[in-house]
Short mmCIF file of C-alpha atoms in Angstrom, two decimals:
data_model
loop_
_atom_site.label_atom_id
_atom_site.label_comp_id
_atom_site.label_asym_id
_atom_site.label_seq_id
_atom_site.Cartn_x
_atom_site.Cartn_y
_atom_site.Cartn_z
CA MET A 43 75.97 -14.26 -29.02
CA HIS A 44 72.97 -11.96 -29.25
CA GLN A 45 69.79 -12.98 -27.52
CA ILE A 46 66.84 -13.31 -29.86
CA HIS A 47 63.67 -11.79 -28.44
CA ARG A 48 60.25 -12.88 -29.54
CA VAL A 49 58.52 -10.15 -31.52
CA ASN A 50 54.96 -9.48 -30.40
CA ARG A 51 52.61 -8.32 -33.13
CA PHE A 52 49.71 -6.03 -32.31
CA TYR A 53 46.80 -4.60 -34.23
CA ASP A 54 47.67 -1.10 -35.42
CA PHE A 55 44.09 0.14 -35.77
CA LYS A 56 41.22 0.87 -33.41
CA ILE A 57 43.72 2.30 -30.92
CA ASP A 58 42.64 4.10 -27.77
CA LYS A 59 45.21 6.87 -28.16
CA ARG A 60 44.31 8.59 -24.91
CA ARG A 61 44.83 5.44 -22.82
CA LEU A 62 47.95 4.55 -24.79
CA GLN A 63 49.51 7.92 -24.05
CA ASP A 64 48.59 7.79 -20.36
CA VAL A 65 50.02 4.31 -19.82
CA LEU A 66 53.20 5.09 -21.76
CA ARG A 67 53.68 8.36 -19.87
CA THR A 68 53.34 6.53 -16.56
CA LYS A 69 55.83 3.81 -17.48
CA ILE A 70 58.38 6.29 -18.83
CA GLY A 71 58.02 8.42 -15.71
CA ASN A 72 58.98 5.46 -13.52
CA ASN A 73 62.36 5.11 -15.24
CA PRO A 74 65.42 6.52 -13.42
CA VAL A 75 66.62 9.94 -14.52
CA ASN A 76 70.41 9.54 -14.30
CA GLU A 77 71.21 6.64 -16.62
CA ASN A 78 73.49 6.06 -19.57
CA ILE A 79 72.31 5.99 -23.16
CA ASN A 80 72.17 2.19 -23.39
CA ASP A 81 70.06 1.81 -20.26
CA ALA A 82 67.81 4.68 -21.37
CA ALA A 83 67.23 3.04 -24.77
CA LYS A 84 66.50 -0.34 -23.15
CA ASN A 85 64.11 1.16 -20.59
CA LEU A 86 62.30 3.12 -23.31
CA THR A 87 61.95 0.00 -25.47
CA ASP A 88 60.65 -2.03 -22.53
CA ALA A 89 58.17 0.73 -21.64
CA ILE A 90 56.80 0.83 -25.19
CA THR A 91 56.56 -2.97 -25.36
CA GLU A 92 54.79 -3.22 -22.00
CA THR A 93 52.40 -0.42 -22.98
CA CYS A 94 51.49 -2.13 -26.25
CA ALA A 95 50.97 -5.45 -24.45
CA GLU A 96 48.66 -3.76 -21.96
CA VAL A 97 46.64 -1.54 -24.30
CA LEU A 98 46.74 -2.97 -27.83
CA PRO A 99 45.12 -6.28 -28.82
CA LYS A 100 47.52 -8.96 -29.97
CA ARG A 101 47.31 -10.65 -33.31
CA VAL A 102 46.36 -14.28 -33.01
CA LYS A 103 47.84 -16.58 -35.61
CA LYS A 104 45.10 -18.57 -37.26
CA ASN A 105 45.63 -22.29 -37.54
CA SER A 106 45.26 -23.04 -41.23
CA LEU A 107 43.68 -26.41 -41.95
CA ARG A 108 45.68 -28.56 -44.31
CA PRO A 109 43.89 -30.30 -47.18
CA PRO A 110 42.98 -33.97 -46.71
CA TRP A 111 45.57 -35.12 -49.24
CA TRP A 112 48.49 -33.61 -47.26
CA ASN A 113 51.03 -36.20 -46.05
CA THR A 114 54.59 -36.42 -44.72
CA ASP A 115 56.15 -36.43 -48.20
CA VAL A 116 54.45 -33.13 -49.04
CA THR A 117 55.61 -31.68 -45.72
CA THR A 118 59.21 -32.68 -46.41
CA SER A 119 59.20 -31.33 -49.96
CA LYS A 120 57.57 -28.10 -48.76
CA THR A 121 60.33 -27.63 -46.17
CA ASN A 122 63.01 -28.25 -48.80
CA LEU A 123 61.32 -25.84 -51.19
CA ASN A 124 61.25 -23.08 -48.57
CA ARG A 125 64.92 -23.69 -47.79
CA GLU A 126 65.94 -23.45 -51.44
CA LYS A 127 63.79 -20.36 -51.88
CA ARG A 128 65.58 -18.58 -49.03
CA ARG A 129 68.91 -19.67 -50.49
CA LEU A 130 67.95 -18.29 -53.91
CA LEU A 131 66.95 -14.96 -52.40
CA ARG A 132 70.18 -14.85 -50.43
CA GLU A 133 72.67 -15.94 -53.11
CA ALA A 134 70.92 -15.46 -56.50
CA THR A 135 73.31 -17.76 -58.35
CA ALA A 136 72.76 -20.23 -61.17
CA GLU A 137 73.30 -23.21 -58.85
CA ALA A 138 70.76 -21.84 -56.38
CA LYS A 139 68.29 -21.38 -59.24
CA ILE A 140 68.76 -24.98 -60.39
CA ALA A 141 68.34 -26.29 -56.83
CA PHE A 142 65.18 -24.21 -56.38
CA ASN A 143 63.66 -25.52 -59.61
CA ALA A 144 64.43 -29.11 -58.60
CA ALA A 145 62.84 -28.61 -55.17
CA ARG A 146 59.79 -26.98 -56.73
CA ASN A 147 59.32 -29.79 -59.26
CA ALA A 148 59.65 -32.40 -56.51
CA HIS A 149 57.09 -30.60 -54.37
CA VAL A 150 54.59 -30.33 -57.24
CA SER A 151 55.11 -34.01 -58.04
CA ASN A 152 54.45 -35.00 -54.41
CA ILE A 153 51.25 -32.93 -54.38
CA ARG A 154 49.95 -34.58 -57.54
CA ARG A 155 50.85 -38.03 -56.25
CA ALA A 156 49.13 -37.37 -52.92
CA LYS A 157 45.97 -36.09 -54.60
CA PHE A 158 45.80 -39.07 -56.94
CA SER A 159 46.36 -41.51 -54.08
CA LEU A 160 43.58 -39.99 -51.99
CA TRP A 161 41.15 -39.90 -54.91
CA LYS A 162 41.90 -43.53 -55.75
CA LYS A 163 41.31 -44.53 -52.14
CA PHE A 164 38.06 -42.57 -52.07
CA ALA A 165 36.83 -44.18 -55.29
CA GLU A 166 37.72 -47.76 -54.33
CA GLU A 167 36.76 -47.90 -50.66
CA ARG A 168 33.19 -47.92 -49.41
CA ILE A 169 32.45 -44.97 -47.15
CA SER A 170 29.51 -45.01 -44.76
CA GLY A 171 26.83 -42.37 -45.07
CA ASN A 172 24.35 -41.24 -47.67
CA GLN A 173 26.13 -38.02 -48.67
CA THR A 174 29.37 -39.65 -49.87
CA TRP A 175 29.34 -38.37 -53.41
CA GLY A 176 27.50 -35.12 -52.92
CA LYS A 177 25.16 -33.18 -55.21
CA LEU A 178 27.49 -33.19 -58.22
CA THR A 179 27.52 -36.97 -58.62
CA LYS A 180 23.76 -37.18 -58.05
CA TRP A 181 23.27 -34.65 -60.83
CA LEU A 182 25.52 -36.68 -63.16
CA ILE A 183 23.60 -39.89 -62.39
CA ARG A 184 20.00 -38.64 -62.29
CA GLY A 185 20.28 -35.70 -64.63
CA ARG A 186 18.62 -32.33 -64.29
CA GLN A 187 15.59 -32.35 -62.02
CA GLU A 188 12.52 -30.36 -62.90
CA PRO A 189 11.64 -27.53 -60.52
CA LYS A 190 9.06 -28.41 -57.88
CA VAL A 191 7.50 -24.93 -57.91
CA PRO A 192 4.41 -24.85 -60.18
CA THR A 193 4.95 -22.75 -63.29
CA VAL A 194 1.35 -23.00 -64.58
CA LEU A 195 -1.76 -22.03 -62.61
CA VAL A 196 -5.46 -21.93 -63.45
CA ARG A 197 -7.23 -18.59 -63.38
CA GLN A 198 -10.78 -18.12 -62.10
CA ASP A 199 -12.09 -18.09 -65.67
CA GLY A 200 -10.56 -21.52 -66.38
CA THR A 201 -7.60 -20.34 -68.48
CA TYR A 202 -3.97 -21.17 -67.73
CA THR A 203 -1.01 -18.91 -67.24
CA ASP A 204 1.42 -18.75 -70.14
CA ASN A 205 4.81 -18.36 -68.46
CA LEU A 206 6.52 -17.90 -65.12
CA ASP A 207 6.00 -14.13 -65.03
CA ASP A 208 2.29 -14.61 -65.68
CA THR A 209 2.12 -17.17 -62.87
CA ILE A 210 3.86 -14.86 -60.40
CA GLU A 211 1.52 -12.00 -61.32
CA LEU A 212 -1.52 -14.22 -60.75
CA MET A 213 -0.19 -15.40 -57.39
CA VAL A 214 0.38 -11.82 -56.26
CA LYS A 215 -3.11 -10.76 -57.29
CA GLU A 216 -4.76 -13.74 -55.57
CA LEU A 217 -2.71 -13.66 -52.39
CA ILE A 218 -2.70 -9.86 -52.05
CA PRO A 219 -6.08 -8.69 -53.35
CA HIS A 220 -6.56 -5.01 -54.04
CA SER A 221 -9.09 -2.70 -55.65
CA GLU A 222 -8.87 0.43 -57.74
CA HIS A 223 -10.94 2.21 -55.08
CA ASP A 224 -8.44 1.49 -52.31
CA THR A 225 -7.12 4.63 -50.67
CA LEU A 226 -3.40 5.03 -50.90
CA PRO A 227 -1.59 5.83 -47.65
CA VAL A 228 -0.45 9.42 -47.31
CA ALA A 229 3.09 9.99 -46.17
CA GLN A 230 3.19 11.80 -42.85
CA PRO A 231 6.17 13.87 -41.73
CA SER A 232 8.11 12.17 -38.99
CA GLU A 233 8.51 13.86 -35.64
CA LEU A 234 11.70 11.97 -34.88
CA ARG A 235 14.87 13.98 -34.74
CA PRO A 236 18.42 12.72 -35.28
CA ALA A 237 19.88 11.46 -32.04
CA THR A 238 22.94 13.16 -30.62
CA ILE A 239 25.89 10.76 -30.73
CA GLU A 240 28.91 11.45 -28.59
CA LEU A 241 32.44 10.89 -29.89
CA ASP A 242 33.17 8.18 -27.32
CA GLU A 243 30.02 6.27 -28.29
CA LEU A 244 30.91 6.46 -31.97
CA ARG A 245 34.47 5.31 -31.25
CA LEU A 246 33.14 2.34 -29.26
CA VAL A 247 30.88 1.31 -32.15
CA VAL A 248 33.79 1.48 -34.61
CA TRP A 249 36.03 -0.61 -32.34
CA ARG A 250 33.44 -3.36 -32.14
CA GLN A 251 33.18 -3.65 -35.91
CA LYS A 252 35.16 -6.42 -37.55
CA ASN A 253 37.53 -5.68 -40.41
CA ARG A 254 35.56 -7.54 -43.02
CA ALA A 255 35.19 -7.00 -46.73
CA PRO A 256 33.82 -3.58 -47.72
CA GLY A 257 30.25 -3.07 -48.75
CA ALA A 258 28.82 -1.25 -51.74
CA ASP A 259 30.55 1.97 -50.70
CA GLY A 260 33.98 0.29 -50.83
CA ILE A 261 34.83 1.37 -47.28
CA SER A 262 35.90 -1.23 -44.72
CA ALA A 263 35.98 -0.90 -40.93
CA LYS A 264 39.74 -0.34 -41.01
CA SER A 265 39.35 2.63 -43.36
#
């Protein structure tokens, strides 16, 4: 019987290659010289694994939150569905296809039943708090509310603004007064020079960035 080892997963980006090489070189150098091929392969594998565990950050599995309608029946049908899916990928026969379809239909039925049961319980039972139904139900009951921001203002001559753009223009003129005789600022050349950035400093900044969605340039931190 073969022993099953737990596979450690590491991040394969933002690697300190210099430190990785130094640690791996040290661990390989500590291995005995005269050894057979099996021991050499095992020692090399252990050295690489220990080096990765020491240098590379490990991937942490995120705990996914299950929806509020999830129950034991859905868990059981999900387990059966995964089992039949693996069987279908392994055998690819007509019977496996029929069993997979039956498990899938049962799982979908359990999900619908669980959602309906939770919604019925939510609708029938009284729940404490003022935000039970949320903004959607308030909008359905009260209808569309008029904006609280004034859309019509009175000018100094007694006339009213015609639309929202006219109101915004009047507010800007009244709050930020200006004159045609105001002197415009003249752009002065800057005496600042680009700072010299070392490679290690730039690498440290890149490592601290999170691999989030790309910006307008389409480039993420991983790229």
